[in-house]
Short mmCIF file of C-alpha atoms and ligand atoms in Angstrom, two decimals:
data_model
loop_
_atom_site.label_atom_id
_atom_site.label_comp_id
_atom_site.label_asym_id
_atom_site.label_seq_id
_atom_site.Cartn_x
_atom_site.Cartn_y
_atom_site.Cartn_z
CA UNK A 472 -41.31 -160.52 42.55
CA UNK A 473 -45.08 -159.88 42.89
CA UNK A 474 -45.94 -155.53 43.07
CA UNK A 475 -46.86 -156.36 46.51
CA UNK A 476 -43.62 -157.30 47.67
CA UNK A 477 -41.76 -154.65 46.57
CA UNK A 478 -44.01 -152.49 49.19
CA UNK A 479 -42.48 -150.85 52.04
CA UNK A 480 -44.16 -151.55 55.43
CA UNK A 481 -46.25 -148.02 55.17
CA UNK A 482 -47.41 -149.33 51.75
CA UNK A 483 -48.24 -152.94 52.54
CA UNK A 484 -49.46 -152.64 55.83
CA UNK A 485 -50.74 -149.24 57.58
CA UNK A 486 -51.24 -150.84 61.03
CA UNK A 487 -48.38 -152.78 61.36
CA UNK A 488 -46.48 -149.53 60.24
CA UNK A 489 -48.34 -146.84 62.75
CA UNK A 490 -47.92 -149.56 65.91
CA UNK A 491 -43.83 -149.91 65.01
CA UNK A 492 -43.44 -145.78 64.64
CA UNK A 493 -45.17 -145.39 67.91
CA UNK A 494 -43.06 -148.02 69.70
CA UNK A 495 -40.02 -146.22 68.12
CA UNK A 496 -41.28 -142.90 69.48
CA UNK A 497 -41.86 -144.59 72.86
CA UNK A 498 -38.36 -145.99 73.22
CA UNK A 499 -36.86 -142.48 72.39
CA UNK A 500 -39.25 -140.32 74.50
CA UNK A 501 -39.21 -142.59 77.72
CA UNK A 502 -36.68 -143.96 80.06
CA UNK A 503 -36.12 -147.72 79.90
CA UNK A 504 -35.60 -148.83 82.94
CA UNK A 505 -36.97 -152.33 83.30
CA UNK A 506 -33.63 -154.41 83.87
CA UNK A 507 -33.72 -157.02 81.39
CA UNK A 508 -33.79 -154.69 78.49
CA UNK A 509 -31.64 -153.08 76.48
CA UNK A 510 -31.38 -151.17 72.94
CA UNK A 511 -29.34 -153.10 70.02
CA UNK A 512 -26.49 -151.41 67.88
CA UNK A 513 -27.82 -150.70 64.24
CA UNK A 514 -25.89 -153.65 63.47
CA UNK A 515 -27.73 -155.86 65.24
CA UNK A 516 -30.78 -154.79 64.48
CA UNK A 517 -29.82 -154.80 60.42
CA UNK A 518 -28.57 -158.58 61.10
CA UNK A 519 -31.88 -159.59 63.02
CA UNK A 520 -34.08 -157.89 60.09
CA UNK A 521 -31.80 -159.88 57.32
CA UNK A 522 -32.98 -162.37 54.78
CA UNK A 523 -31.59 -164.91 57.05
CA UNK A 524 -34.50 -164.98 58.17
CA UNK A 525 -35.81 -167.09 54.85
CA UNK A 526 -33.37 -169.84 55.95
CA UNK A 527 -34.50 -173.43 57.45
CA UNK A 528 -30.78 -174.75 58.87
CA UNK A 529 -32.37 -177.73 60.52
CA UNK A 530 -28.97 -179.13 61.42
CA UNK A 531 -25.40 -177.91 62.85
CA UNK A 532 -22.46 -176.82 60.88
CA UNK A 533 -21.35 -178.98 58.33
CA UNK A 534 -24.38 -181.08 59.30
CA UNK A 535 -27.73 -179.94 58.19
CA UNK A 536 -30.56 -181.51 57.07
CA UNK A 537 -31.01 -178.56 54.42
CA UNK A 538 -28.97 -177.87 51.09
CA UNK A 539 -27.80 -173.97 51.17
CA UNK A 540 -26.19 -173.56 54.54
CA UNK A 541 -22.71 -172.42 53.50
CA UNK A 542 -23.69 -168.84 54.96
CA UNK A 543 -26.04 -169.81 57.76
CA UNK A 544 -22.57 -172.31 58.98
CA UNK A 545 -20.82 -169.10 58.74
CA UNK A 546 -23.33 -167.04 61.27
CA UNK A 547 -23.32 -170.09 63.55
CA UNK A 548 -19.93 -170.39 63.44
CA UNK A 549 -19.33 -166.66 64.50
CA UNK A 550 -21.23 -167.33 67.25
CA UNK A 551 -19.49 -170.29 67.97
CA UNK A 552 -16.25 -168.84 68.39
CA UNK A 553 -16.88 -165.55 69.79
CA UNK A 554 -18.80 -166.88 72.79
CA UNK A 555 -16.04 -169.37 73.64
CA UNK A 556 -13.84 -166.35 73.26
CA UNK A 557 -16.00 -163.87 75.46
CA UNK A 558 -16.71 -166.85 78.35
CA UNK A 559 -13.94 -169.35 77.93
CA UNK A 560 -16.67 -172.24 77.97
CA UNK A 561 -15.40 -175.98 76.15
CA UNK A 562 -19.03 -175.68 73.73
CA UNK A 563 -21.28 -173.37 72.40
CA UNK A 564 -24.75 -173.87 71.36
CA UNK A 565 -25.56 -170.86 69.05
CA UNK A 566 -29.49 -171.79 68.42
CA UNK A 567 -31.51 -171.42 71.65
CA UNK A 568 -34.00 -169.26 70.61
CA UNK A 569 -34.82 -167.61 73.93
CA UNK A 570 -33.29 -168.17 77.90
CA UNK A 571 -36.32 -170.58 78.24
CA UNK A 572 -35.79 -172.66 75.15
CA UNK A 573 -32.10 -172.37 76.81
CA UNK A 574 -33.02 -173.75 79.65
CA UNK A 575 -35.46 -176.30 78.73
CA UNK A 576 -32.35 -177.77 76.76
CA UNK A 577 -29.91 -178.41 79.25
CA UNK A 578 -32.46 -179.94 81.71
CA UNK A 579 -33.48 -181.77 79.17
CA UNK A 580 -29.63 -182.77 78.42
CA UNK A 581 -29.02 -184.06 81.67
CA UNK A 582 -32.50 -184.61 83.81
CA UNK A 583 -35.14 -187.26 83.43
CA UNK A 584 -39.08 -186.43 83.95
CA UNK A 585 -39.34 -185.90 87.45
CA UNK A 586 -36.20 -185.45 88.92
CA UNK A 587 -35.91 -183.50 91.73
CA UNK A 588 -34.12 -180.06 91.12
CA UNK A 589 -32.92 -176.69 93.59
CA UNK A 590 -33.62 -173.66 92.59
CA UNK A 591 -33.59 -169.72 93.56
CA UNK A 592 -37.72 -169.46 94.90
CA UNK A 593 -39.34 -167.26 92.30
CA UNK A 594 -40.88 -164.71 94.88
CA UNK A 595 -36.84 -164.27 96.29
CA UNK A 596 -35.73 -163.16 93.17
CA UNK A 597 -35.58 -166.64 90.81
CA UNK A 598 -36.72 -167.68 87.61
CA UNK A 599 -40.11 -169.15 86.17
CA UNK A 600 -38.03 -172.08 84.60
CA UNK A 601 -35.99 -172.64 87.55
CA UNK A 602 -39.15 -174.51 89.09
CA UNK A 603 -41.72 -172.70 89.46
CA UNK A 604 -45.16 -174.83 89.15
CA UNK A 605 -46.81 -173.15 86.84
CA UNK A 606 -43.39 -173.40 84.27
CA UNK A 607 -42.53 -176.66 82.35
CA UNK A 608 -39.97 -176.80 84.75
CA UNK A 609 -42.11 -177.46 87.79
CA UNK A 610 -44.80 -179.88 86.18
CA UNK A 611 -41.88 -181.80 84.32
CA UNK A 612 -39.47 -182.31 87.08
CA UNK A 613 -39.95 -182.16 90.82
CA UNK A 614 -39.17 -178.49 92.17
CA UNK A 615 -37.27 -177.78 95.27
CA UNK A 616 -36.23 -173.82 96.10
CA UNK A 617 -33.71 -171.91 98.56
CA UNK A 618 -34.28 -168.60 99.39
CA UNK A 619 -32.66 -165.74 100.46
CA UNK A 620 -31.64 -164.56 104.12
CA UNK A 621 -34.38 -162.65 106.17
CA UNK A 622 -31.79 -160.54 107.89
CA UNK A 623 -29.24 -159.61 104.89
CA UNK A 624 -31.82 -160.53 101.65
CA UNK A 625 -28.83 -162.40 100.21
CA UNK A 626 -28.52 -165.99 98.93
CA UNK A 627 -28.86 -168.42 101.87
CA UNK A 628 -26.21 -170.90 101.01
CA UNK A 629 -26.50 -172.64 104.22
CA UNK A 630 -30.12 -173.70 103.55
CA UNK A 631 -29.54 -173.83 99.81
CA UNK A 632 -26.56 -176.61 101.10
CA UNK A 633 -29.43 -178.51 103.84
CA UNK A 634 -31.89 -178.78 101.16
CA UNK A 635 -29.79 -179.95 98.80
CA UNK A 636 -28.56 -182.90 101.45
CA UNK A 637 -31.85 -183.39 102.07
CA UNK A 638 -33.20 -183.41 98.69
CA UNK A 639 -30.71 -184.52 96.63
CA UNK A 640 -31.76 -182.97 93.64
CA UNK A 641 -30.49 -183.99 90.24
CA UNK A 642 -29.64 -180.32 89.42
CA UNK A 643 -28.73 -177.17 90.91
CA UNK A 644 -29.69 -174.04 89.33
CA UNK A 645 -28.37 -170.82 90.06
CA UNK A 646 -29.05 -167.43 88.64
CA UNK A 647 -32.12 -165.08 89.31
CA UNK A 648 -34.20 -162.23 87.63
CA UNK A 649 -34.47 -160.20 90.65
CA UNK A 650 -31.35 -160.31 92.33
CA UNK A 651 -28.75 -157.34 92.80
CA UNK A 652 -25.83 -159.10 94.49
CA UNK A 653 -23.32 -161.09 93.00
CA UNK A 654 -23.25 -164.96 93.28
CA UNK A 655 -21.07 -167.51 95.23
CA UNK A 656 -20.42 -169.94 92.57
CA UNK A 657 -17.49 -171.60 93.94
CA UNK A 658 -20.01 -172.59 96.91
CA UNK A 659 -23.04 -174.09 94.46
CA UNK A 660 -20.53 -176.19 93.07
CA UNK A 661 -18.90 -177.24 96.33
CA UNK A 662 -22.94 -178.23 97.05
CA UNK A 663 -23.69 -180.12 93.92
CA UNK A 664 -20.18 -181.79 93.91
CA UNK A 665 -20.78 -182.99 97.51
CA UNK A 666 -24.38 -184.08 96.25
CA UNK A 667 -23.85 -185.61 93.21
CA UNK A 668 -25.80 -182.83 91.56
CA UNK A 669 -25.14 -181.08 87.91
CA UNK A 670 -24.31 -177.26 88.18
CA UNK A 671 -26.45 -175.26 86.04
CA UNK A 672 -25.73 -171.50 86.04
CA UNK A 673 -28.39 -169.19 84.15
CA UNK A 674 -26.69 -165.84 83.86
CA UNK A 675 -29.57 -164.21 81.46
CA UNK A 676 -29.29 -160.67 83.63
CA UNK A 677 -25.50 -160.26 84.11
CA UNK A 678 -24.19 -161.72 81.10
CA UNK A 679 -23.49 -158.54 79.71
CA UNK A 680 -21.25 -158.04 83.13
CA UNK A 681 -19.33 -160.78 82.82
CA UNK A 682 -18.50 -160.34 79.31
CA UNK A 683 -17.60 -156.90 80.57
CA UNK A 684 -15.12 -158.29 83.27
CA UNK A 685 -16.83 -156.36 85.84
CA UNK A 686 -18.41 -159.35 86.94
CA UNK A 687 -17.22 -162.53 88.60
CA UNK A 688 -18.03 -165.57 85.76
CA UNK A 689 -20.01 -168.69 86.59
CA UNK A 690 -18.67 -170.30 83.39
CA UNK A 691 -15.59 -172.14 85.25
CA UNK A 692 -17.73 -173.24 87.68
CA UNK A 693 -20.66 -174.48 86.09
CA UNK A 694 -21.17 -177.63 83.99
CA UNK A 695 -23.49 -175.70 81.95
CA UNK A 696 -24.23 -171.95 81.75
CA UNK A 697 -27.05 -170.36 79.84
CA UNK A 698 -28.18 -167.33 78.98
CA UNK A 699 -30.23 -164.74 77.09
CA UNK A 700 -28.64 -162.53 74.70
CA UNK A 701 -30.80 -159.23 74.88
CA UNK A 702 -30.10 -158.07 78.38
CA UNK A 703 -27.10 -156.28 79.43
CA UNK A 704 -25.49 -158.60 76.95
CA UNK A 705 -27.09 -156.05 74.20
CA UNK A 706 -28.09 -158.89 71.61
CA UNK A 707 -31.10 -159.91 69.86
CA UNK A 708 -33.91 -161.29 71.79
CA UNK A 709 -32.34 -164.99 72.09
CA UNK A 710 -30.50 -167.51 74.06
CA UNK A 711 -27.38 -169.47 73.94
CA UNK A 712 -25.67 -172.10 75.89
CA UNK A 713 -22.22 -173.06 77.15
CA UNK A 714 -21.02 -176.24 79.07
CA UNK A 715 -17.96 -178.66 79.17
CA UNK A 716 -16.89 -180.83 76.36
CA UNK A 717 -18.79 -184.13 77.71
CA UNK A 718 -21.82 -182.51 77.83
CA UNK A 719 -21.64 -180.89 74.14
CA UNK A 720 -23.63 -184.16 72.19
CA UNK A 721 -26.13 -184.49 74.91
CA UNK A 722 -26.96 -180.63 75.42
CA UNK A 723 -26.64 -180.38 71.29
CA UNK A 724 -29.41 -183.13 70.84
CA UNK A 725 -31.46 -181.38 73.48
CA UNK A 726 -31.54 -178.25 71.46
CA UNK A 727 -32.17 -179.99 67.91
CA UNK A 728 -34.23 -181.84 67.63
CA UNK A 729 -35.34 -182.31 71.50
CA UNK A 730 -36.65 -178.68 71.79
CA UNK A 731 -36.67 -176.85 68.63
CA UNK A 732 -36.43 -177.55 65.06
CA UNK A 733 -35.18 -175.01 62.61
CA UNK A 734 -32.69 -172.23 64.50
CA UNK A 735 -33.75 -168.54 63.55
CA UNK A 736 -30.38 -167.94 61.67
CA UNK A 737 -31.26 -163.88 61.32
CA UNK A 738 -31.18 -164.13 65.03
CA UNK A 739 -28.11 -166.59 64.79
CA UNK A 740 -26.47 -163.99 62.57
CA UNK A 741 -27.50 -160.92 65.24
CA UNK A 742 -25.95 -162.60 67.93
CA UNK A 743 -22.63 -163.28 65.73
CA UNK A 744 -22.62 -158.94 65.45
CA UNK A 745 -23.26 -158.78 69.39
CA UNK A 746 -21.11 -160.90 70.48
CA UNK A 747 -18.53 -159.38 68.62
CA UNK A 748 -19.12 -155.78 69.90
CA UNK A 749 -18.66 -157.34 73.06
CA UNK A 750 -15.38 -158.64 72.16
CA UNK A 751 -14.30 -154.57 71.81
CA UNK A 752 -12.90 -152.61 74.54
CA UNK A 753 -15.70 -149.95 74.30
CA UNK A 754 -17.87 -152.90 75.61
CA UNK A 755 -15.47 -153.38 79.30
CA UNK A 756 -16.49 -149.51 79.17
CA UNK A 757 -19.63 -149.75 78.65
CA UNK A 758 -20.38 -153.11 81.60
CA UNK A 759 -18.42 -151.02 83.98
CA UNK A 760 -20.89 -147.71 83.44
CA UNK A 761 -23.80 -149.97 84.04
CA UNK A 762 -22.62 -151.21 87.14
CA UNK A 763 -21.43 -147.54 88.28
CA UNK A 764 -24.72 -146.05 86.93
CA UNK A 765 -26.63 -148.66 88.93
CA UNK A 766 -24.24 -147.86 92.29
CA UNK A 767 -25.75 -143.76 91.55
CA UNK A 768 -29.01 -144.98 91.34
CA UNK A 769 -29.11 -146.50 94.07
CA UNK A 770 -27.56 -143.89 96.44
CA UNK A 771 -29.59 -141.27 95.44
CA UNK A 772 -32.96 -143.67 96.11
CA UNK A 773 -31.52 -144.40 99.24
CA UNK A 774 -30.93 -140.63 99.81
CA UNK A 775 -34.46 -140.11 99.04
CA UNK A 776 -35.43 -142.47 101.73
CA UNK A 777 -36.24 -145.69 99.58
CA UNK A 778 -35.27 -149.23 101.41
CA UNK A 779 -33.32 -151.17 98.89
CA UNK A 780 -33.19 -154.85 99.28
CA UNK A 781 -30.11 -155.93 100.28
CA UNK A 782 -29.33 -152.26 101.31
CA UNK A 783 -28.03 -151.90 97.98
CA UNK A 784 -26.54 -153.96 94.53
CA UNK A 785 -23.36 -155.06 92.79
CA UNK A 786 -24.82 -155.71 89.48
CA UNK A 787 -27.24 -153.65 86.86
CA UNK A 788 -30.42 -153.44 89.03
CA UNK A 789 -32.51 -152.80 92.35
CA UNK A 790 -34.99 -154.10 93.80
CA UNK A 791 -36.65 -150.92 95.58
CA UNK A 792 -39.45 -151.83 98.57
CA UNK A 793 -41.96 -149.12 97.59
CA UNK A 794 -44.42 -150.82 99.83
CA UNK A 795 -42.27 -149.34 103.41
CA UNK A 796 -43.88 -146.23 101.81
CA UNK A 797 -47.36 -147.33 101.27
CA UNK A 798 -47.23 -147.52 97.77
CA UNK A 799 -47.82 -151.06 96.08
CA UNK A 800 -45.62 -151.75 93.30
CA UNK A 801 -48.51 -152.04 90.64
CA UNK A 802 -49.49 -148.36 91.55
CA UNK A 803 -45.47 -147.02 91.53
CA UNK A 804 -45.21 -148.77 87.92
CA UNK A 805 -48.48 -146.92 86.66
CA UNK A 806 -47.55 -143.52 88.20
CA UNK A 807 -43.69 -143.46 86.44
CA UNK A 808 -45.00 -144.96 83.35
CA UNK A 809 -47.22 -141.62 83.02
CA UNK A 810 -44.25 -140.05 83.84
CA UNK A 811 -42.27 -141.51 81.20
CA UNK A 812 -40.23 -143.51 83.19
CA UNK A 813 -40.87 -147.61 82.55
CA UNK A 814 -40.05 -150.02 85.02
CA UNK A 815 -41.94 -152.94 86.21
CA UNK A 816 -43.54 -154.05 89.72
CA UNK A 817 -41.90 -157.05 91.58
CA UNK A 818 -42.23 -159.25 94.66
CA UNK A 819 -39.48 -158.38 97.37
CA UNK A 820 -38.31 -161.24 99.59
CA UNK A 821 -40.77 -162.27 102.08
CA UNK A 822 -43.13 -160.04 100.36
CA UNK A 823 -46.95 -160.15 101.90
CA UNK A 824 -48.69 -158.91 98.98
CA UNK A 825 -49.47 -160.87 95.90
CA UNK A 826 -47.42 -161.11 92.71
CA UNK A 827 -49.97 -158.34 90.72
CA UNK A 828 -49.55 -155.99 93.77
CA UNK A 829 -46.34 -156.33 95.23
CA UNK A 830 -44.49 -154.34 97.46
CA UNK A 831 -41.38 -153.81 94.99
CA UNK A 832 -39.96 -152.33 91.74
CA UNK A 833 -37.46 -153.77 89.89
CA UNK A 834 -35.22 -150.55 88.11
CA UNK A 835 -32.52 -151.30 86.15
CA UNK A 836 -29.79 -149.06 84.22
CA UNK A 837 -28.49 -151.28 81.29
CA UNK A 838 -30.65 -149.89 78.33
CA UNK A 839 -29.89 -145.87 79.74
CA UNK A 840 -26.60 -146.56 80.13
CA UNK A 841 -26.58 -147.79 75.95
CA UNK A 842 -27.87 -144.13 75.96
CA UNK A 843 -24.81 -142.74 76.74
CA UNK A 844 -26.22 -141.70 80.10
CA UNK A 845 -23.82 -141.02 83.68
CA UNK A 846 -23.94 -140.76 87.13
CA UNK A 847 -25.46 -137.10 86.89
CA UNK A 848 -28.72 -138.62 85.12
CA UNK A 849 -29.01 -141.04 87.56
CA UNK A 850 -29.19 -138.90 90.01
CA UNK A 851 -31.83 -136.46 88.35
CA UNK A 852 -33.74 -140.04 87.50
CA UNK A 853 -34.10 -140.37 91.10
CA UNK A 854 -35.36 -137.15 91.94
CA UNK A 855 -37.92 -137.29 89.09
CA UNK A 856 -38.91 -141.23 90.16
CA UNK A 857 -39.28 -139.90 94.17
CA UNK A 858 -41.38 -136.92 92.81
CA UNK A 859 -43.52 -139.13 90.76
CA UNK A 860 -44.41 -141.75 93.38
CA UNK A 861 -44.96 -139.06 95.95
CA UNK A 862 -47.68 -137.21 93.57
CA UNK A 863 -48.68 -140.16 91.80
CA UNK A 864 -52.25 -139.30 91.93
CA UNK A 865 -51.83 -136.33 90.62
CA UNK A 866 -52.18 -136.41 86.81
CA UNK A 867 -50.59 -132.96 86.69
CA UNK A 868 -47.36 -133.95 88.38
CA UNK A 869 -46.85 -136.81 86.39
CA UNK A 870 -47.02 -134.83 82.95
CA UNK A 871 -44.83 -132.45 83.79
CA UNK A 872 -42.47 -134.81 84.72
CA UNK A 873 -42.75 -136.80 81.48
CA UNK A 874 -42.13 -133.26 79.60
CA UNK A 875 -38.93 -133.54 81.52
CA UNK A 876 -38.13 -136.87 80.90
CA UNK A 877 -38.25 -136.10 76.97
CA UNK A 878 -36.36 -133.49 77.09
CA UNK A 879 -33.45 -135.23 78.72
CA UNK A 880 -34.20 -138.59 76.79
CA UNK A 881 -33.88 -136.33 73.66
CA UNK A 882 -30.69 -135.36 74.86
CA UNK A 883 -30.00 -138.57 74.51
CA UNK A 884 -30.16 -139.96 70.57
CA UNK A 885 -30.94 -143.40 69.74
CA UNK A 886 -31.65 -144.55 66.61
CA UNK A 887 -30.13 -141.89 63.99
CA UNK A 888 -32.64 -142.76 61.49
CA UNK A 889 -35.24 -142.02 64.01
CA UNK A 890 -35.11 -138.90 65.85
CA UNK A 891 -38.11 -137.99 67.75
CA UNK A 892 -39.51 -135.21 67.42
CA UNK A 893 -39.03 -132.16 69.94
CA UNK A 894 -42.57 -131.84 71.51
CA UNK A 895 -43.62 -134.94 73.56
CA UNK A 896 -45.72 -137.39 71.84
CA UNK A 897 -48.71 -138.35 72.53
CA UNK A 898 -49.79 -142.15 72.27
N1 DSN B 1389 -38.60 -161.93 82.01
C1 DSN B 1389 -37.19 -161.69 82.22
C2 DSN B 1389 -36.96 -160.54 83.14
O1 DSN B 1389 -37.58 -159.51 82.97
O2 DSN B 1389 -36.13 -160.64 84.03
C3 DSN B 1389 -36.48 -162.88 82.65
O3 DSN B 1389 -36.59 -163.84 81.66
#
């Protein structure tokens, strides 16, 4: 061992060190609200910053290209097991290293270049890989989209079932990253069995529900599932796939060595620890609280004369149309980020303003609700979100709400080994 690498991060790198402490101070002093985050135990976060990470596992278990994998089989293995355990799917591949990669592999398991697939329209709630043009998964295959209804802003299945006739796509892909109701599974498999079409369910967002039991599960329906592991499922940044026993060599090869080589076995080893926190009861708790802090949130918006799409959710997040107010969503996500509160701007169905200025924002409740925060918060969170976009020119306003934000986020410990400071922080 060189002196240098003996260094702690302060030591050996200055920059590196000031950027992560101010990131850690952010995430205590603010409100995460952006729905597809969420905060990792200290387990998982010891697993993910593991010398796993020194590892090349090229390979699967019991068959890797690389001598020294007795512990990385072990990890992968974990995984394995616990996600067949959590979902109930036939096969599990543990490597995916993100929902795209995820993705990318089970097209690539069961699609050739350009054949035509249906997927959820990005601007009514879908996913960049689920066809969008400017994705691999629109230049490589040949996109078709449903959409959602003008009149309830739910999934259309009666178009999504005419296009498909019409189409006949290959694939049908389900799932969204904007969407607050909960799916009809049994009917996109009704569609793609009457079509001849593979199933392909990406649950990235509700994951964490359905491992929670507080949402409905695409697994039995789908030939192949995928996911994320970082969003309400509370893992390391990461994905993971699930599909029946036919599919397991083809989806397998599609992983390694079709779309990635070595798997990133610290991350392999962090989603081992998350899925089995999961497994606990304290998790079923925990998916349920989302779901019920999510229900709050939206009330109280709703009381404070927000439209909700859909008129409301089922799930971890809404979709709020801050645009029936004047207010684009660009400017709302500026004015509660100076007030503490982070969220992002999003398109709203049949939105007419463009995708950097759209009418919506997307709030979600998973990462709070890791906080430990209730109903009560939720409600307070909507009075100080209402304030903010109704002053959100005024600078003033907006700090005084952030002093009130950090007061209640401190209320609120995350990381033991980090508490922030009292007085707000500022970066
Ligand atoms: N970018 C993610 C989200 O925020 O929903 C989806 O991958």
């Amino acid at each position: 061992m060189t002196d240098r690498m003996s260094l702690t991060l302060a030591q050996a790198d200055p920059l590196v060190a000031a950027a992560l402490e101010q990131e850690t101070l952010r995430q205590h002093e603010g409100l995460e609200m952006i729905a597809s985050e969420n905060f990792v135990s200290e387990a998982v976060l010891e697993a993910a910053g593991s010398v796993f990470t020194n590892k090349y596992a090229e390979g699967y278990p019991g068959r890797r290209y690389y001598g020294g994998c007795e512990f990385a089989d072990i990890v992968e293995n974990l995984v394995r097991d616990r996600a067949r355990q959590l979902f109930g799917g036939e096969h599990i591949n543990a490597q995916p290293h993100s929902g795209s990669q995820a993705n990318a592999s089970a097209y690539a398991a069961v699609l050739q270049p350009g054949d035509t697939i249906l997927g959820l329209d990005l601007a009514h709630g879908g996913h960049l890989t689920h066809g969008h043009r400017l994705s691999f998964s629109g230049k490589l295959y040949r996109p078709t989209f449903y959409h959602v209804r003008r009149d309830t802003e739910q999934i259309d299945y009666d178009e999504l079932e005419a296009v498909a006739e019409k189409e006949k796509p290959k694939a049908i892909i389900g799932g969204a990253s904007a969407y607050p109701r909960l799916w009809d599974f049994a009917r996109m498999r009704q569609v793609a069995d009457k079509v001849g079409a593979i199933y392909i369910f990406d649950m990235a967002h509700i994951a964490g529900l359905v491992a929670g039991g507080v949402h409905p599960s695409p697994v039995p329906h789908a030939h192949i599932t995928t996911t994320t592991t970082h969003k309400t499922l509370r893992g390391p940044r990461a994905g993971l796939i699930i599909c029946t026993q036919d599919l397991a060599q083809a989806v397998d090869k599609a992983v390694f060595p079709g779309q990635q080589g070595g798997p990133l076995v610290h991350v392999v080893a962090a989603k081992a620890v998350a899925l089995g926190e999961a497994l606990r009861p304290e998790f079923r708790a925990y998916a349920t609280q989302i779901v019920a802090n999510c229900k709050a949130l939206a009330e109280a918006m709703s009381e404070a004369g927000f439209r909700l799409v859909s008129g409301g959710t089922d799930n971890h997040l809404i979709l709020v149309d801050v645009f029936q107010k004047g207010i684009l969503g660009s400017e709302a996500e500026l004015a509660l980020g100076k007030a503490g509160v982070t969220v992002n701007k999003n398109s709203i169905p049949w939105d007419t303003n463009p995708p950097l200025k759209p009418s919506g924002i997307r709030v979600g409740t998973p990462a709070l609700t890791t906080r430990g925060m209730k109903e009560p918060e939720m409600r307070q969170i909507a009075v100080w979100i209402a304030k903010a976009l109704e002053m959100r020119n005024d600078d003033a306003v907006l700090e005084r709400i952030r002093g009130e934000v950090a007061e209640l986020a401190n209320q609120f410990p995350l990381y033991a080994w980090r508490r922030p400071p009292v007085a707000v922080h500022a970066y």
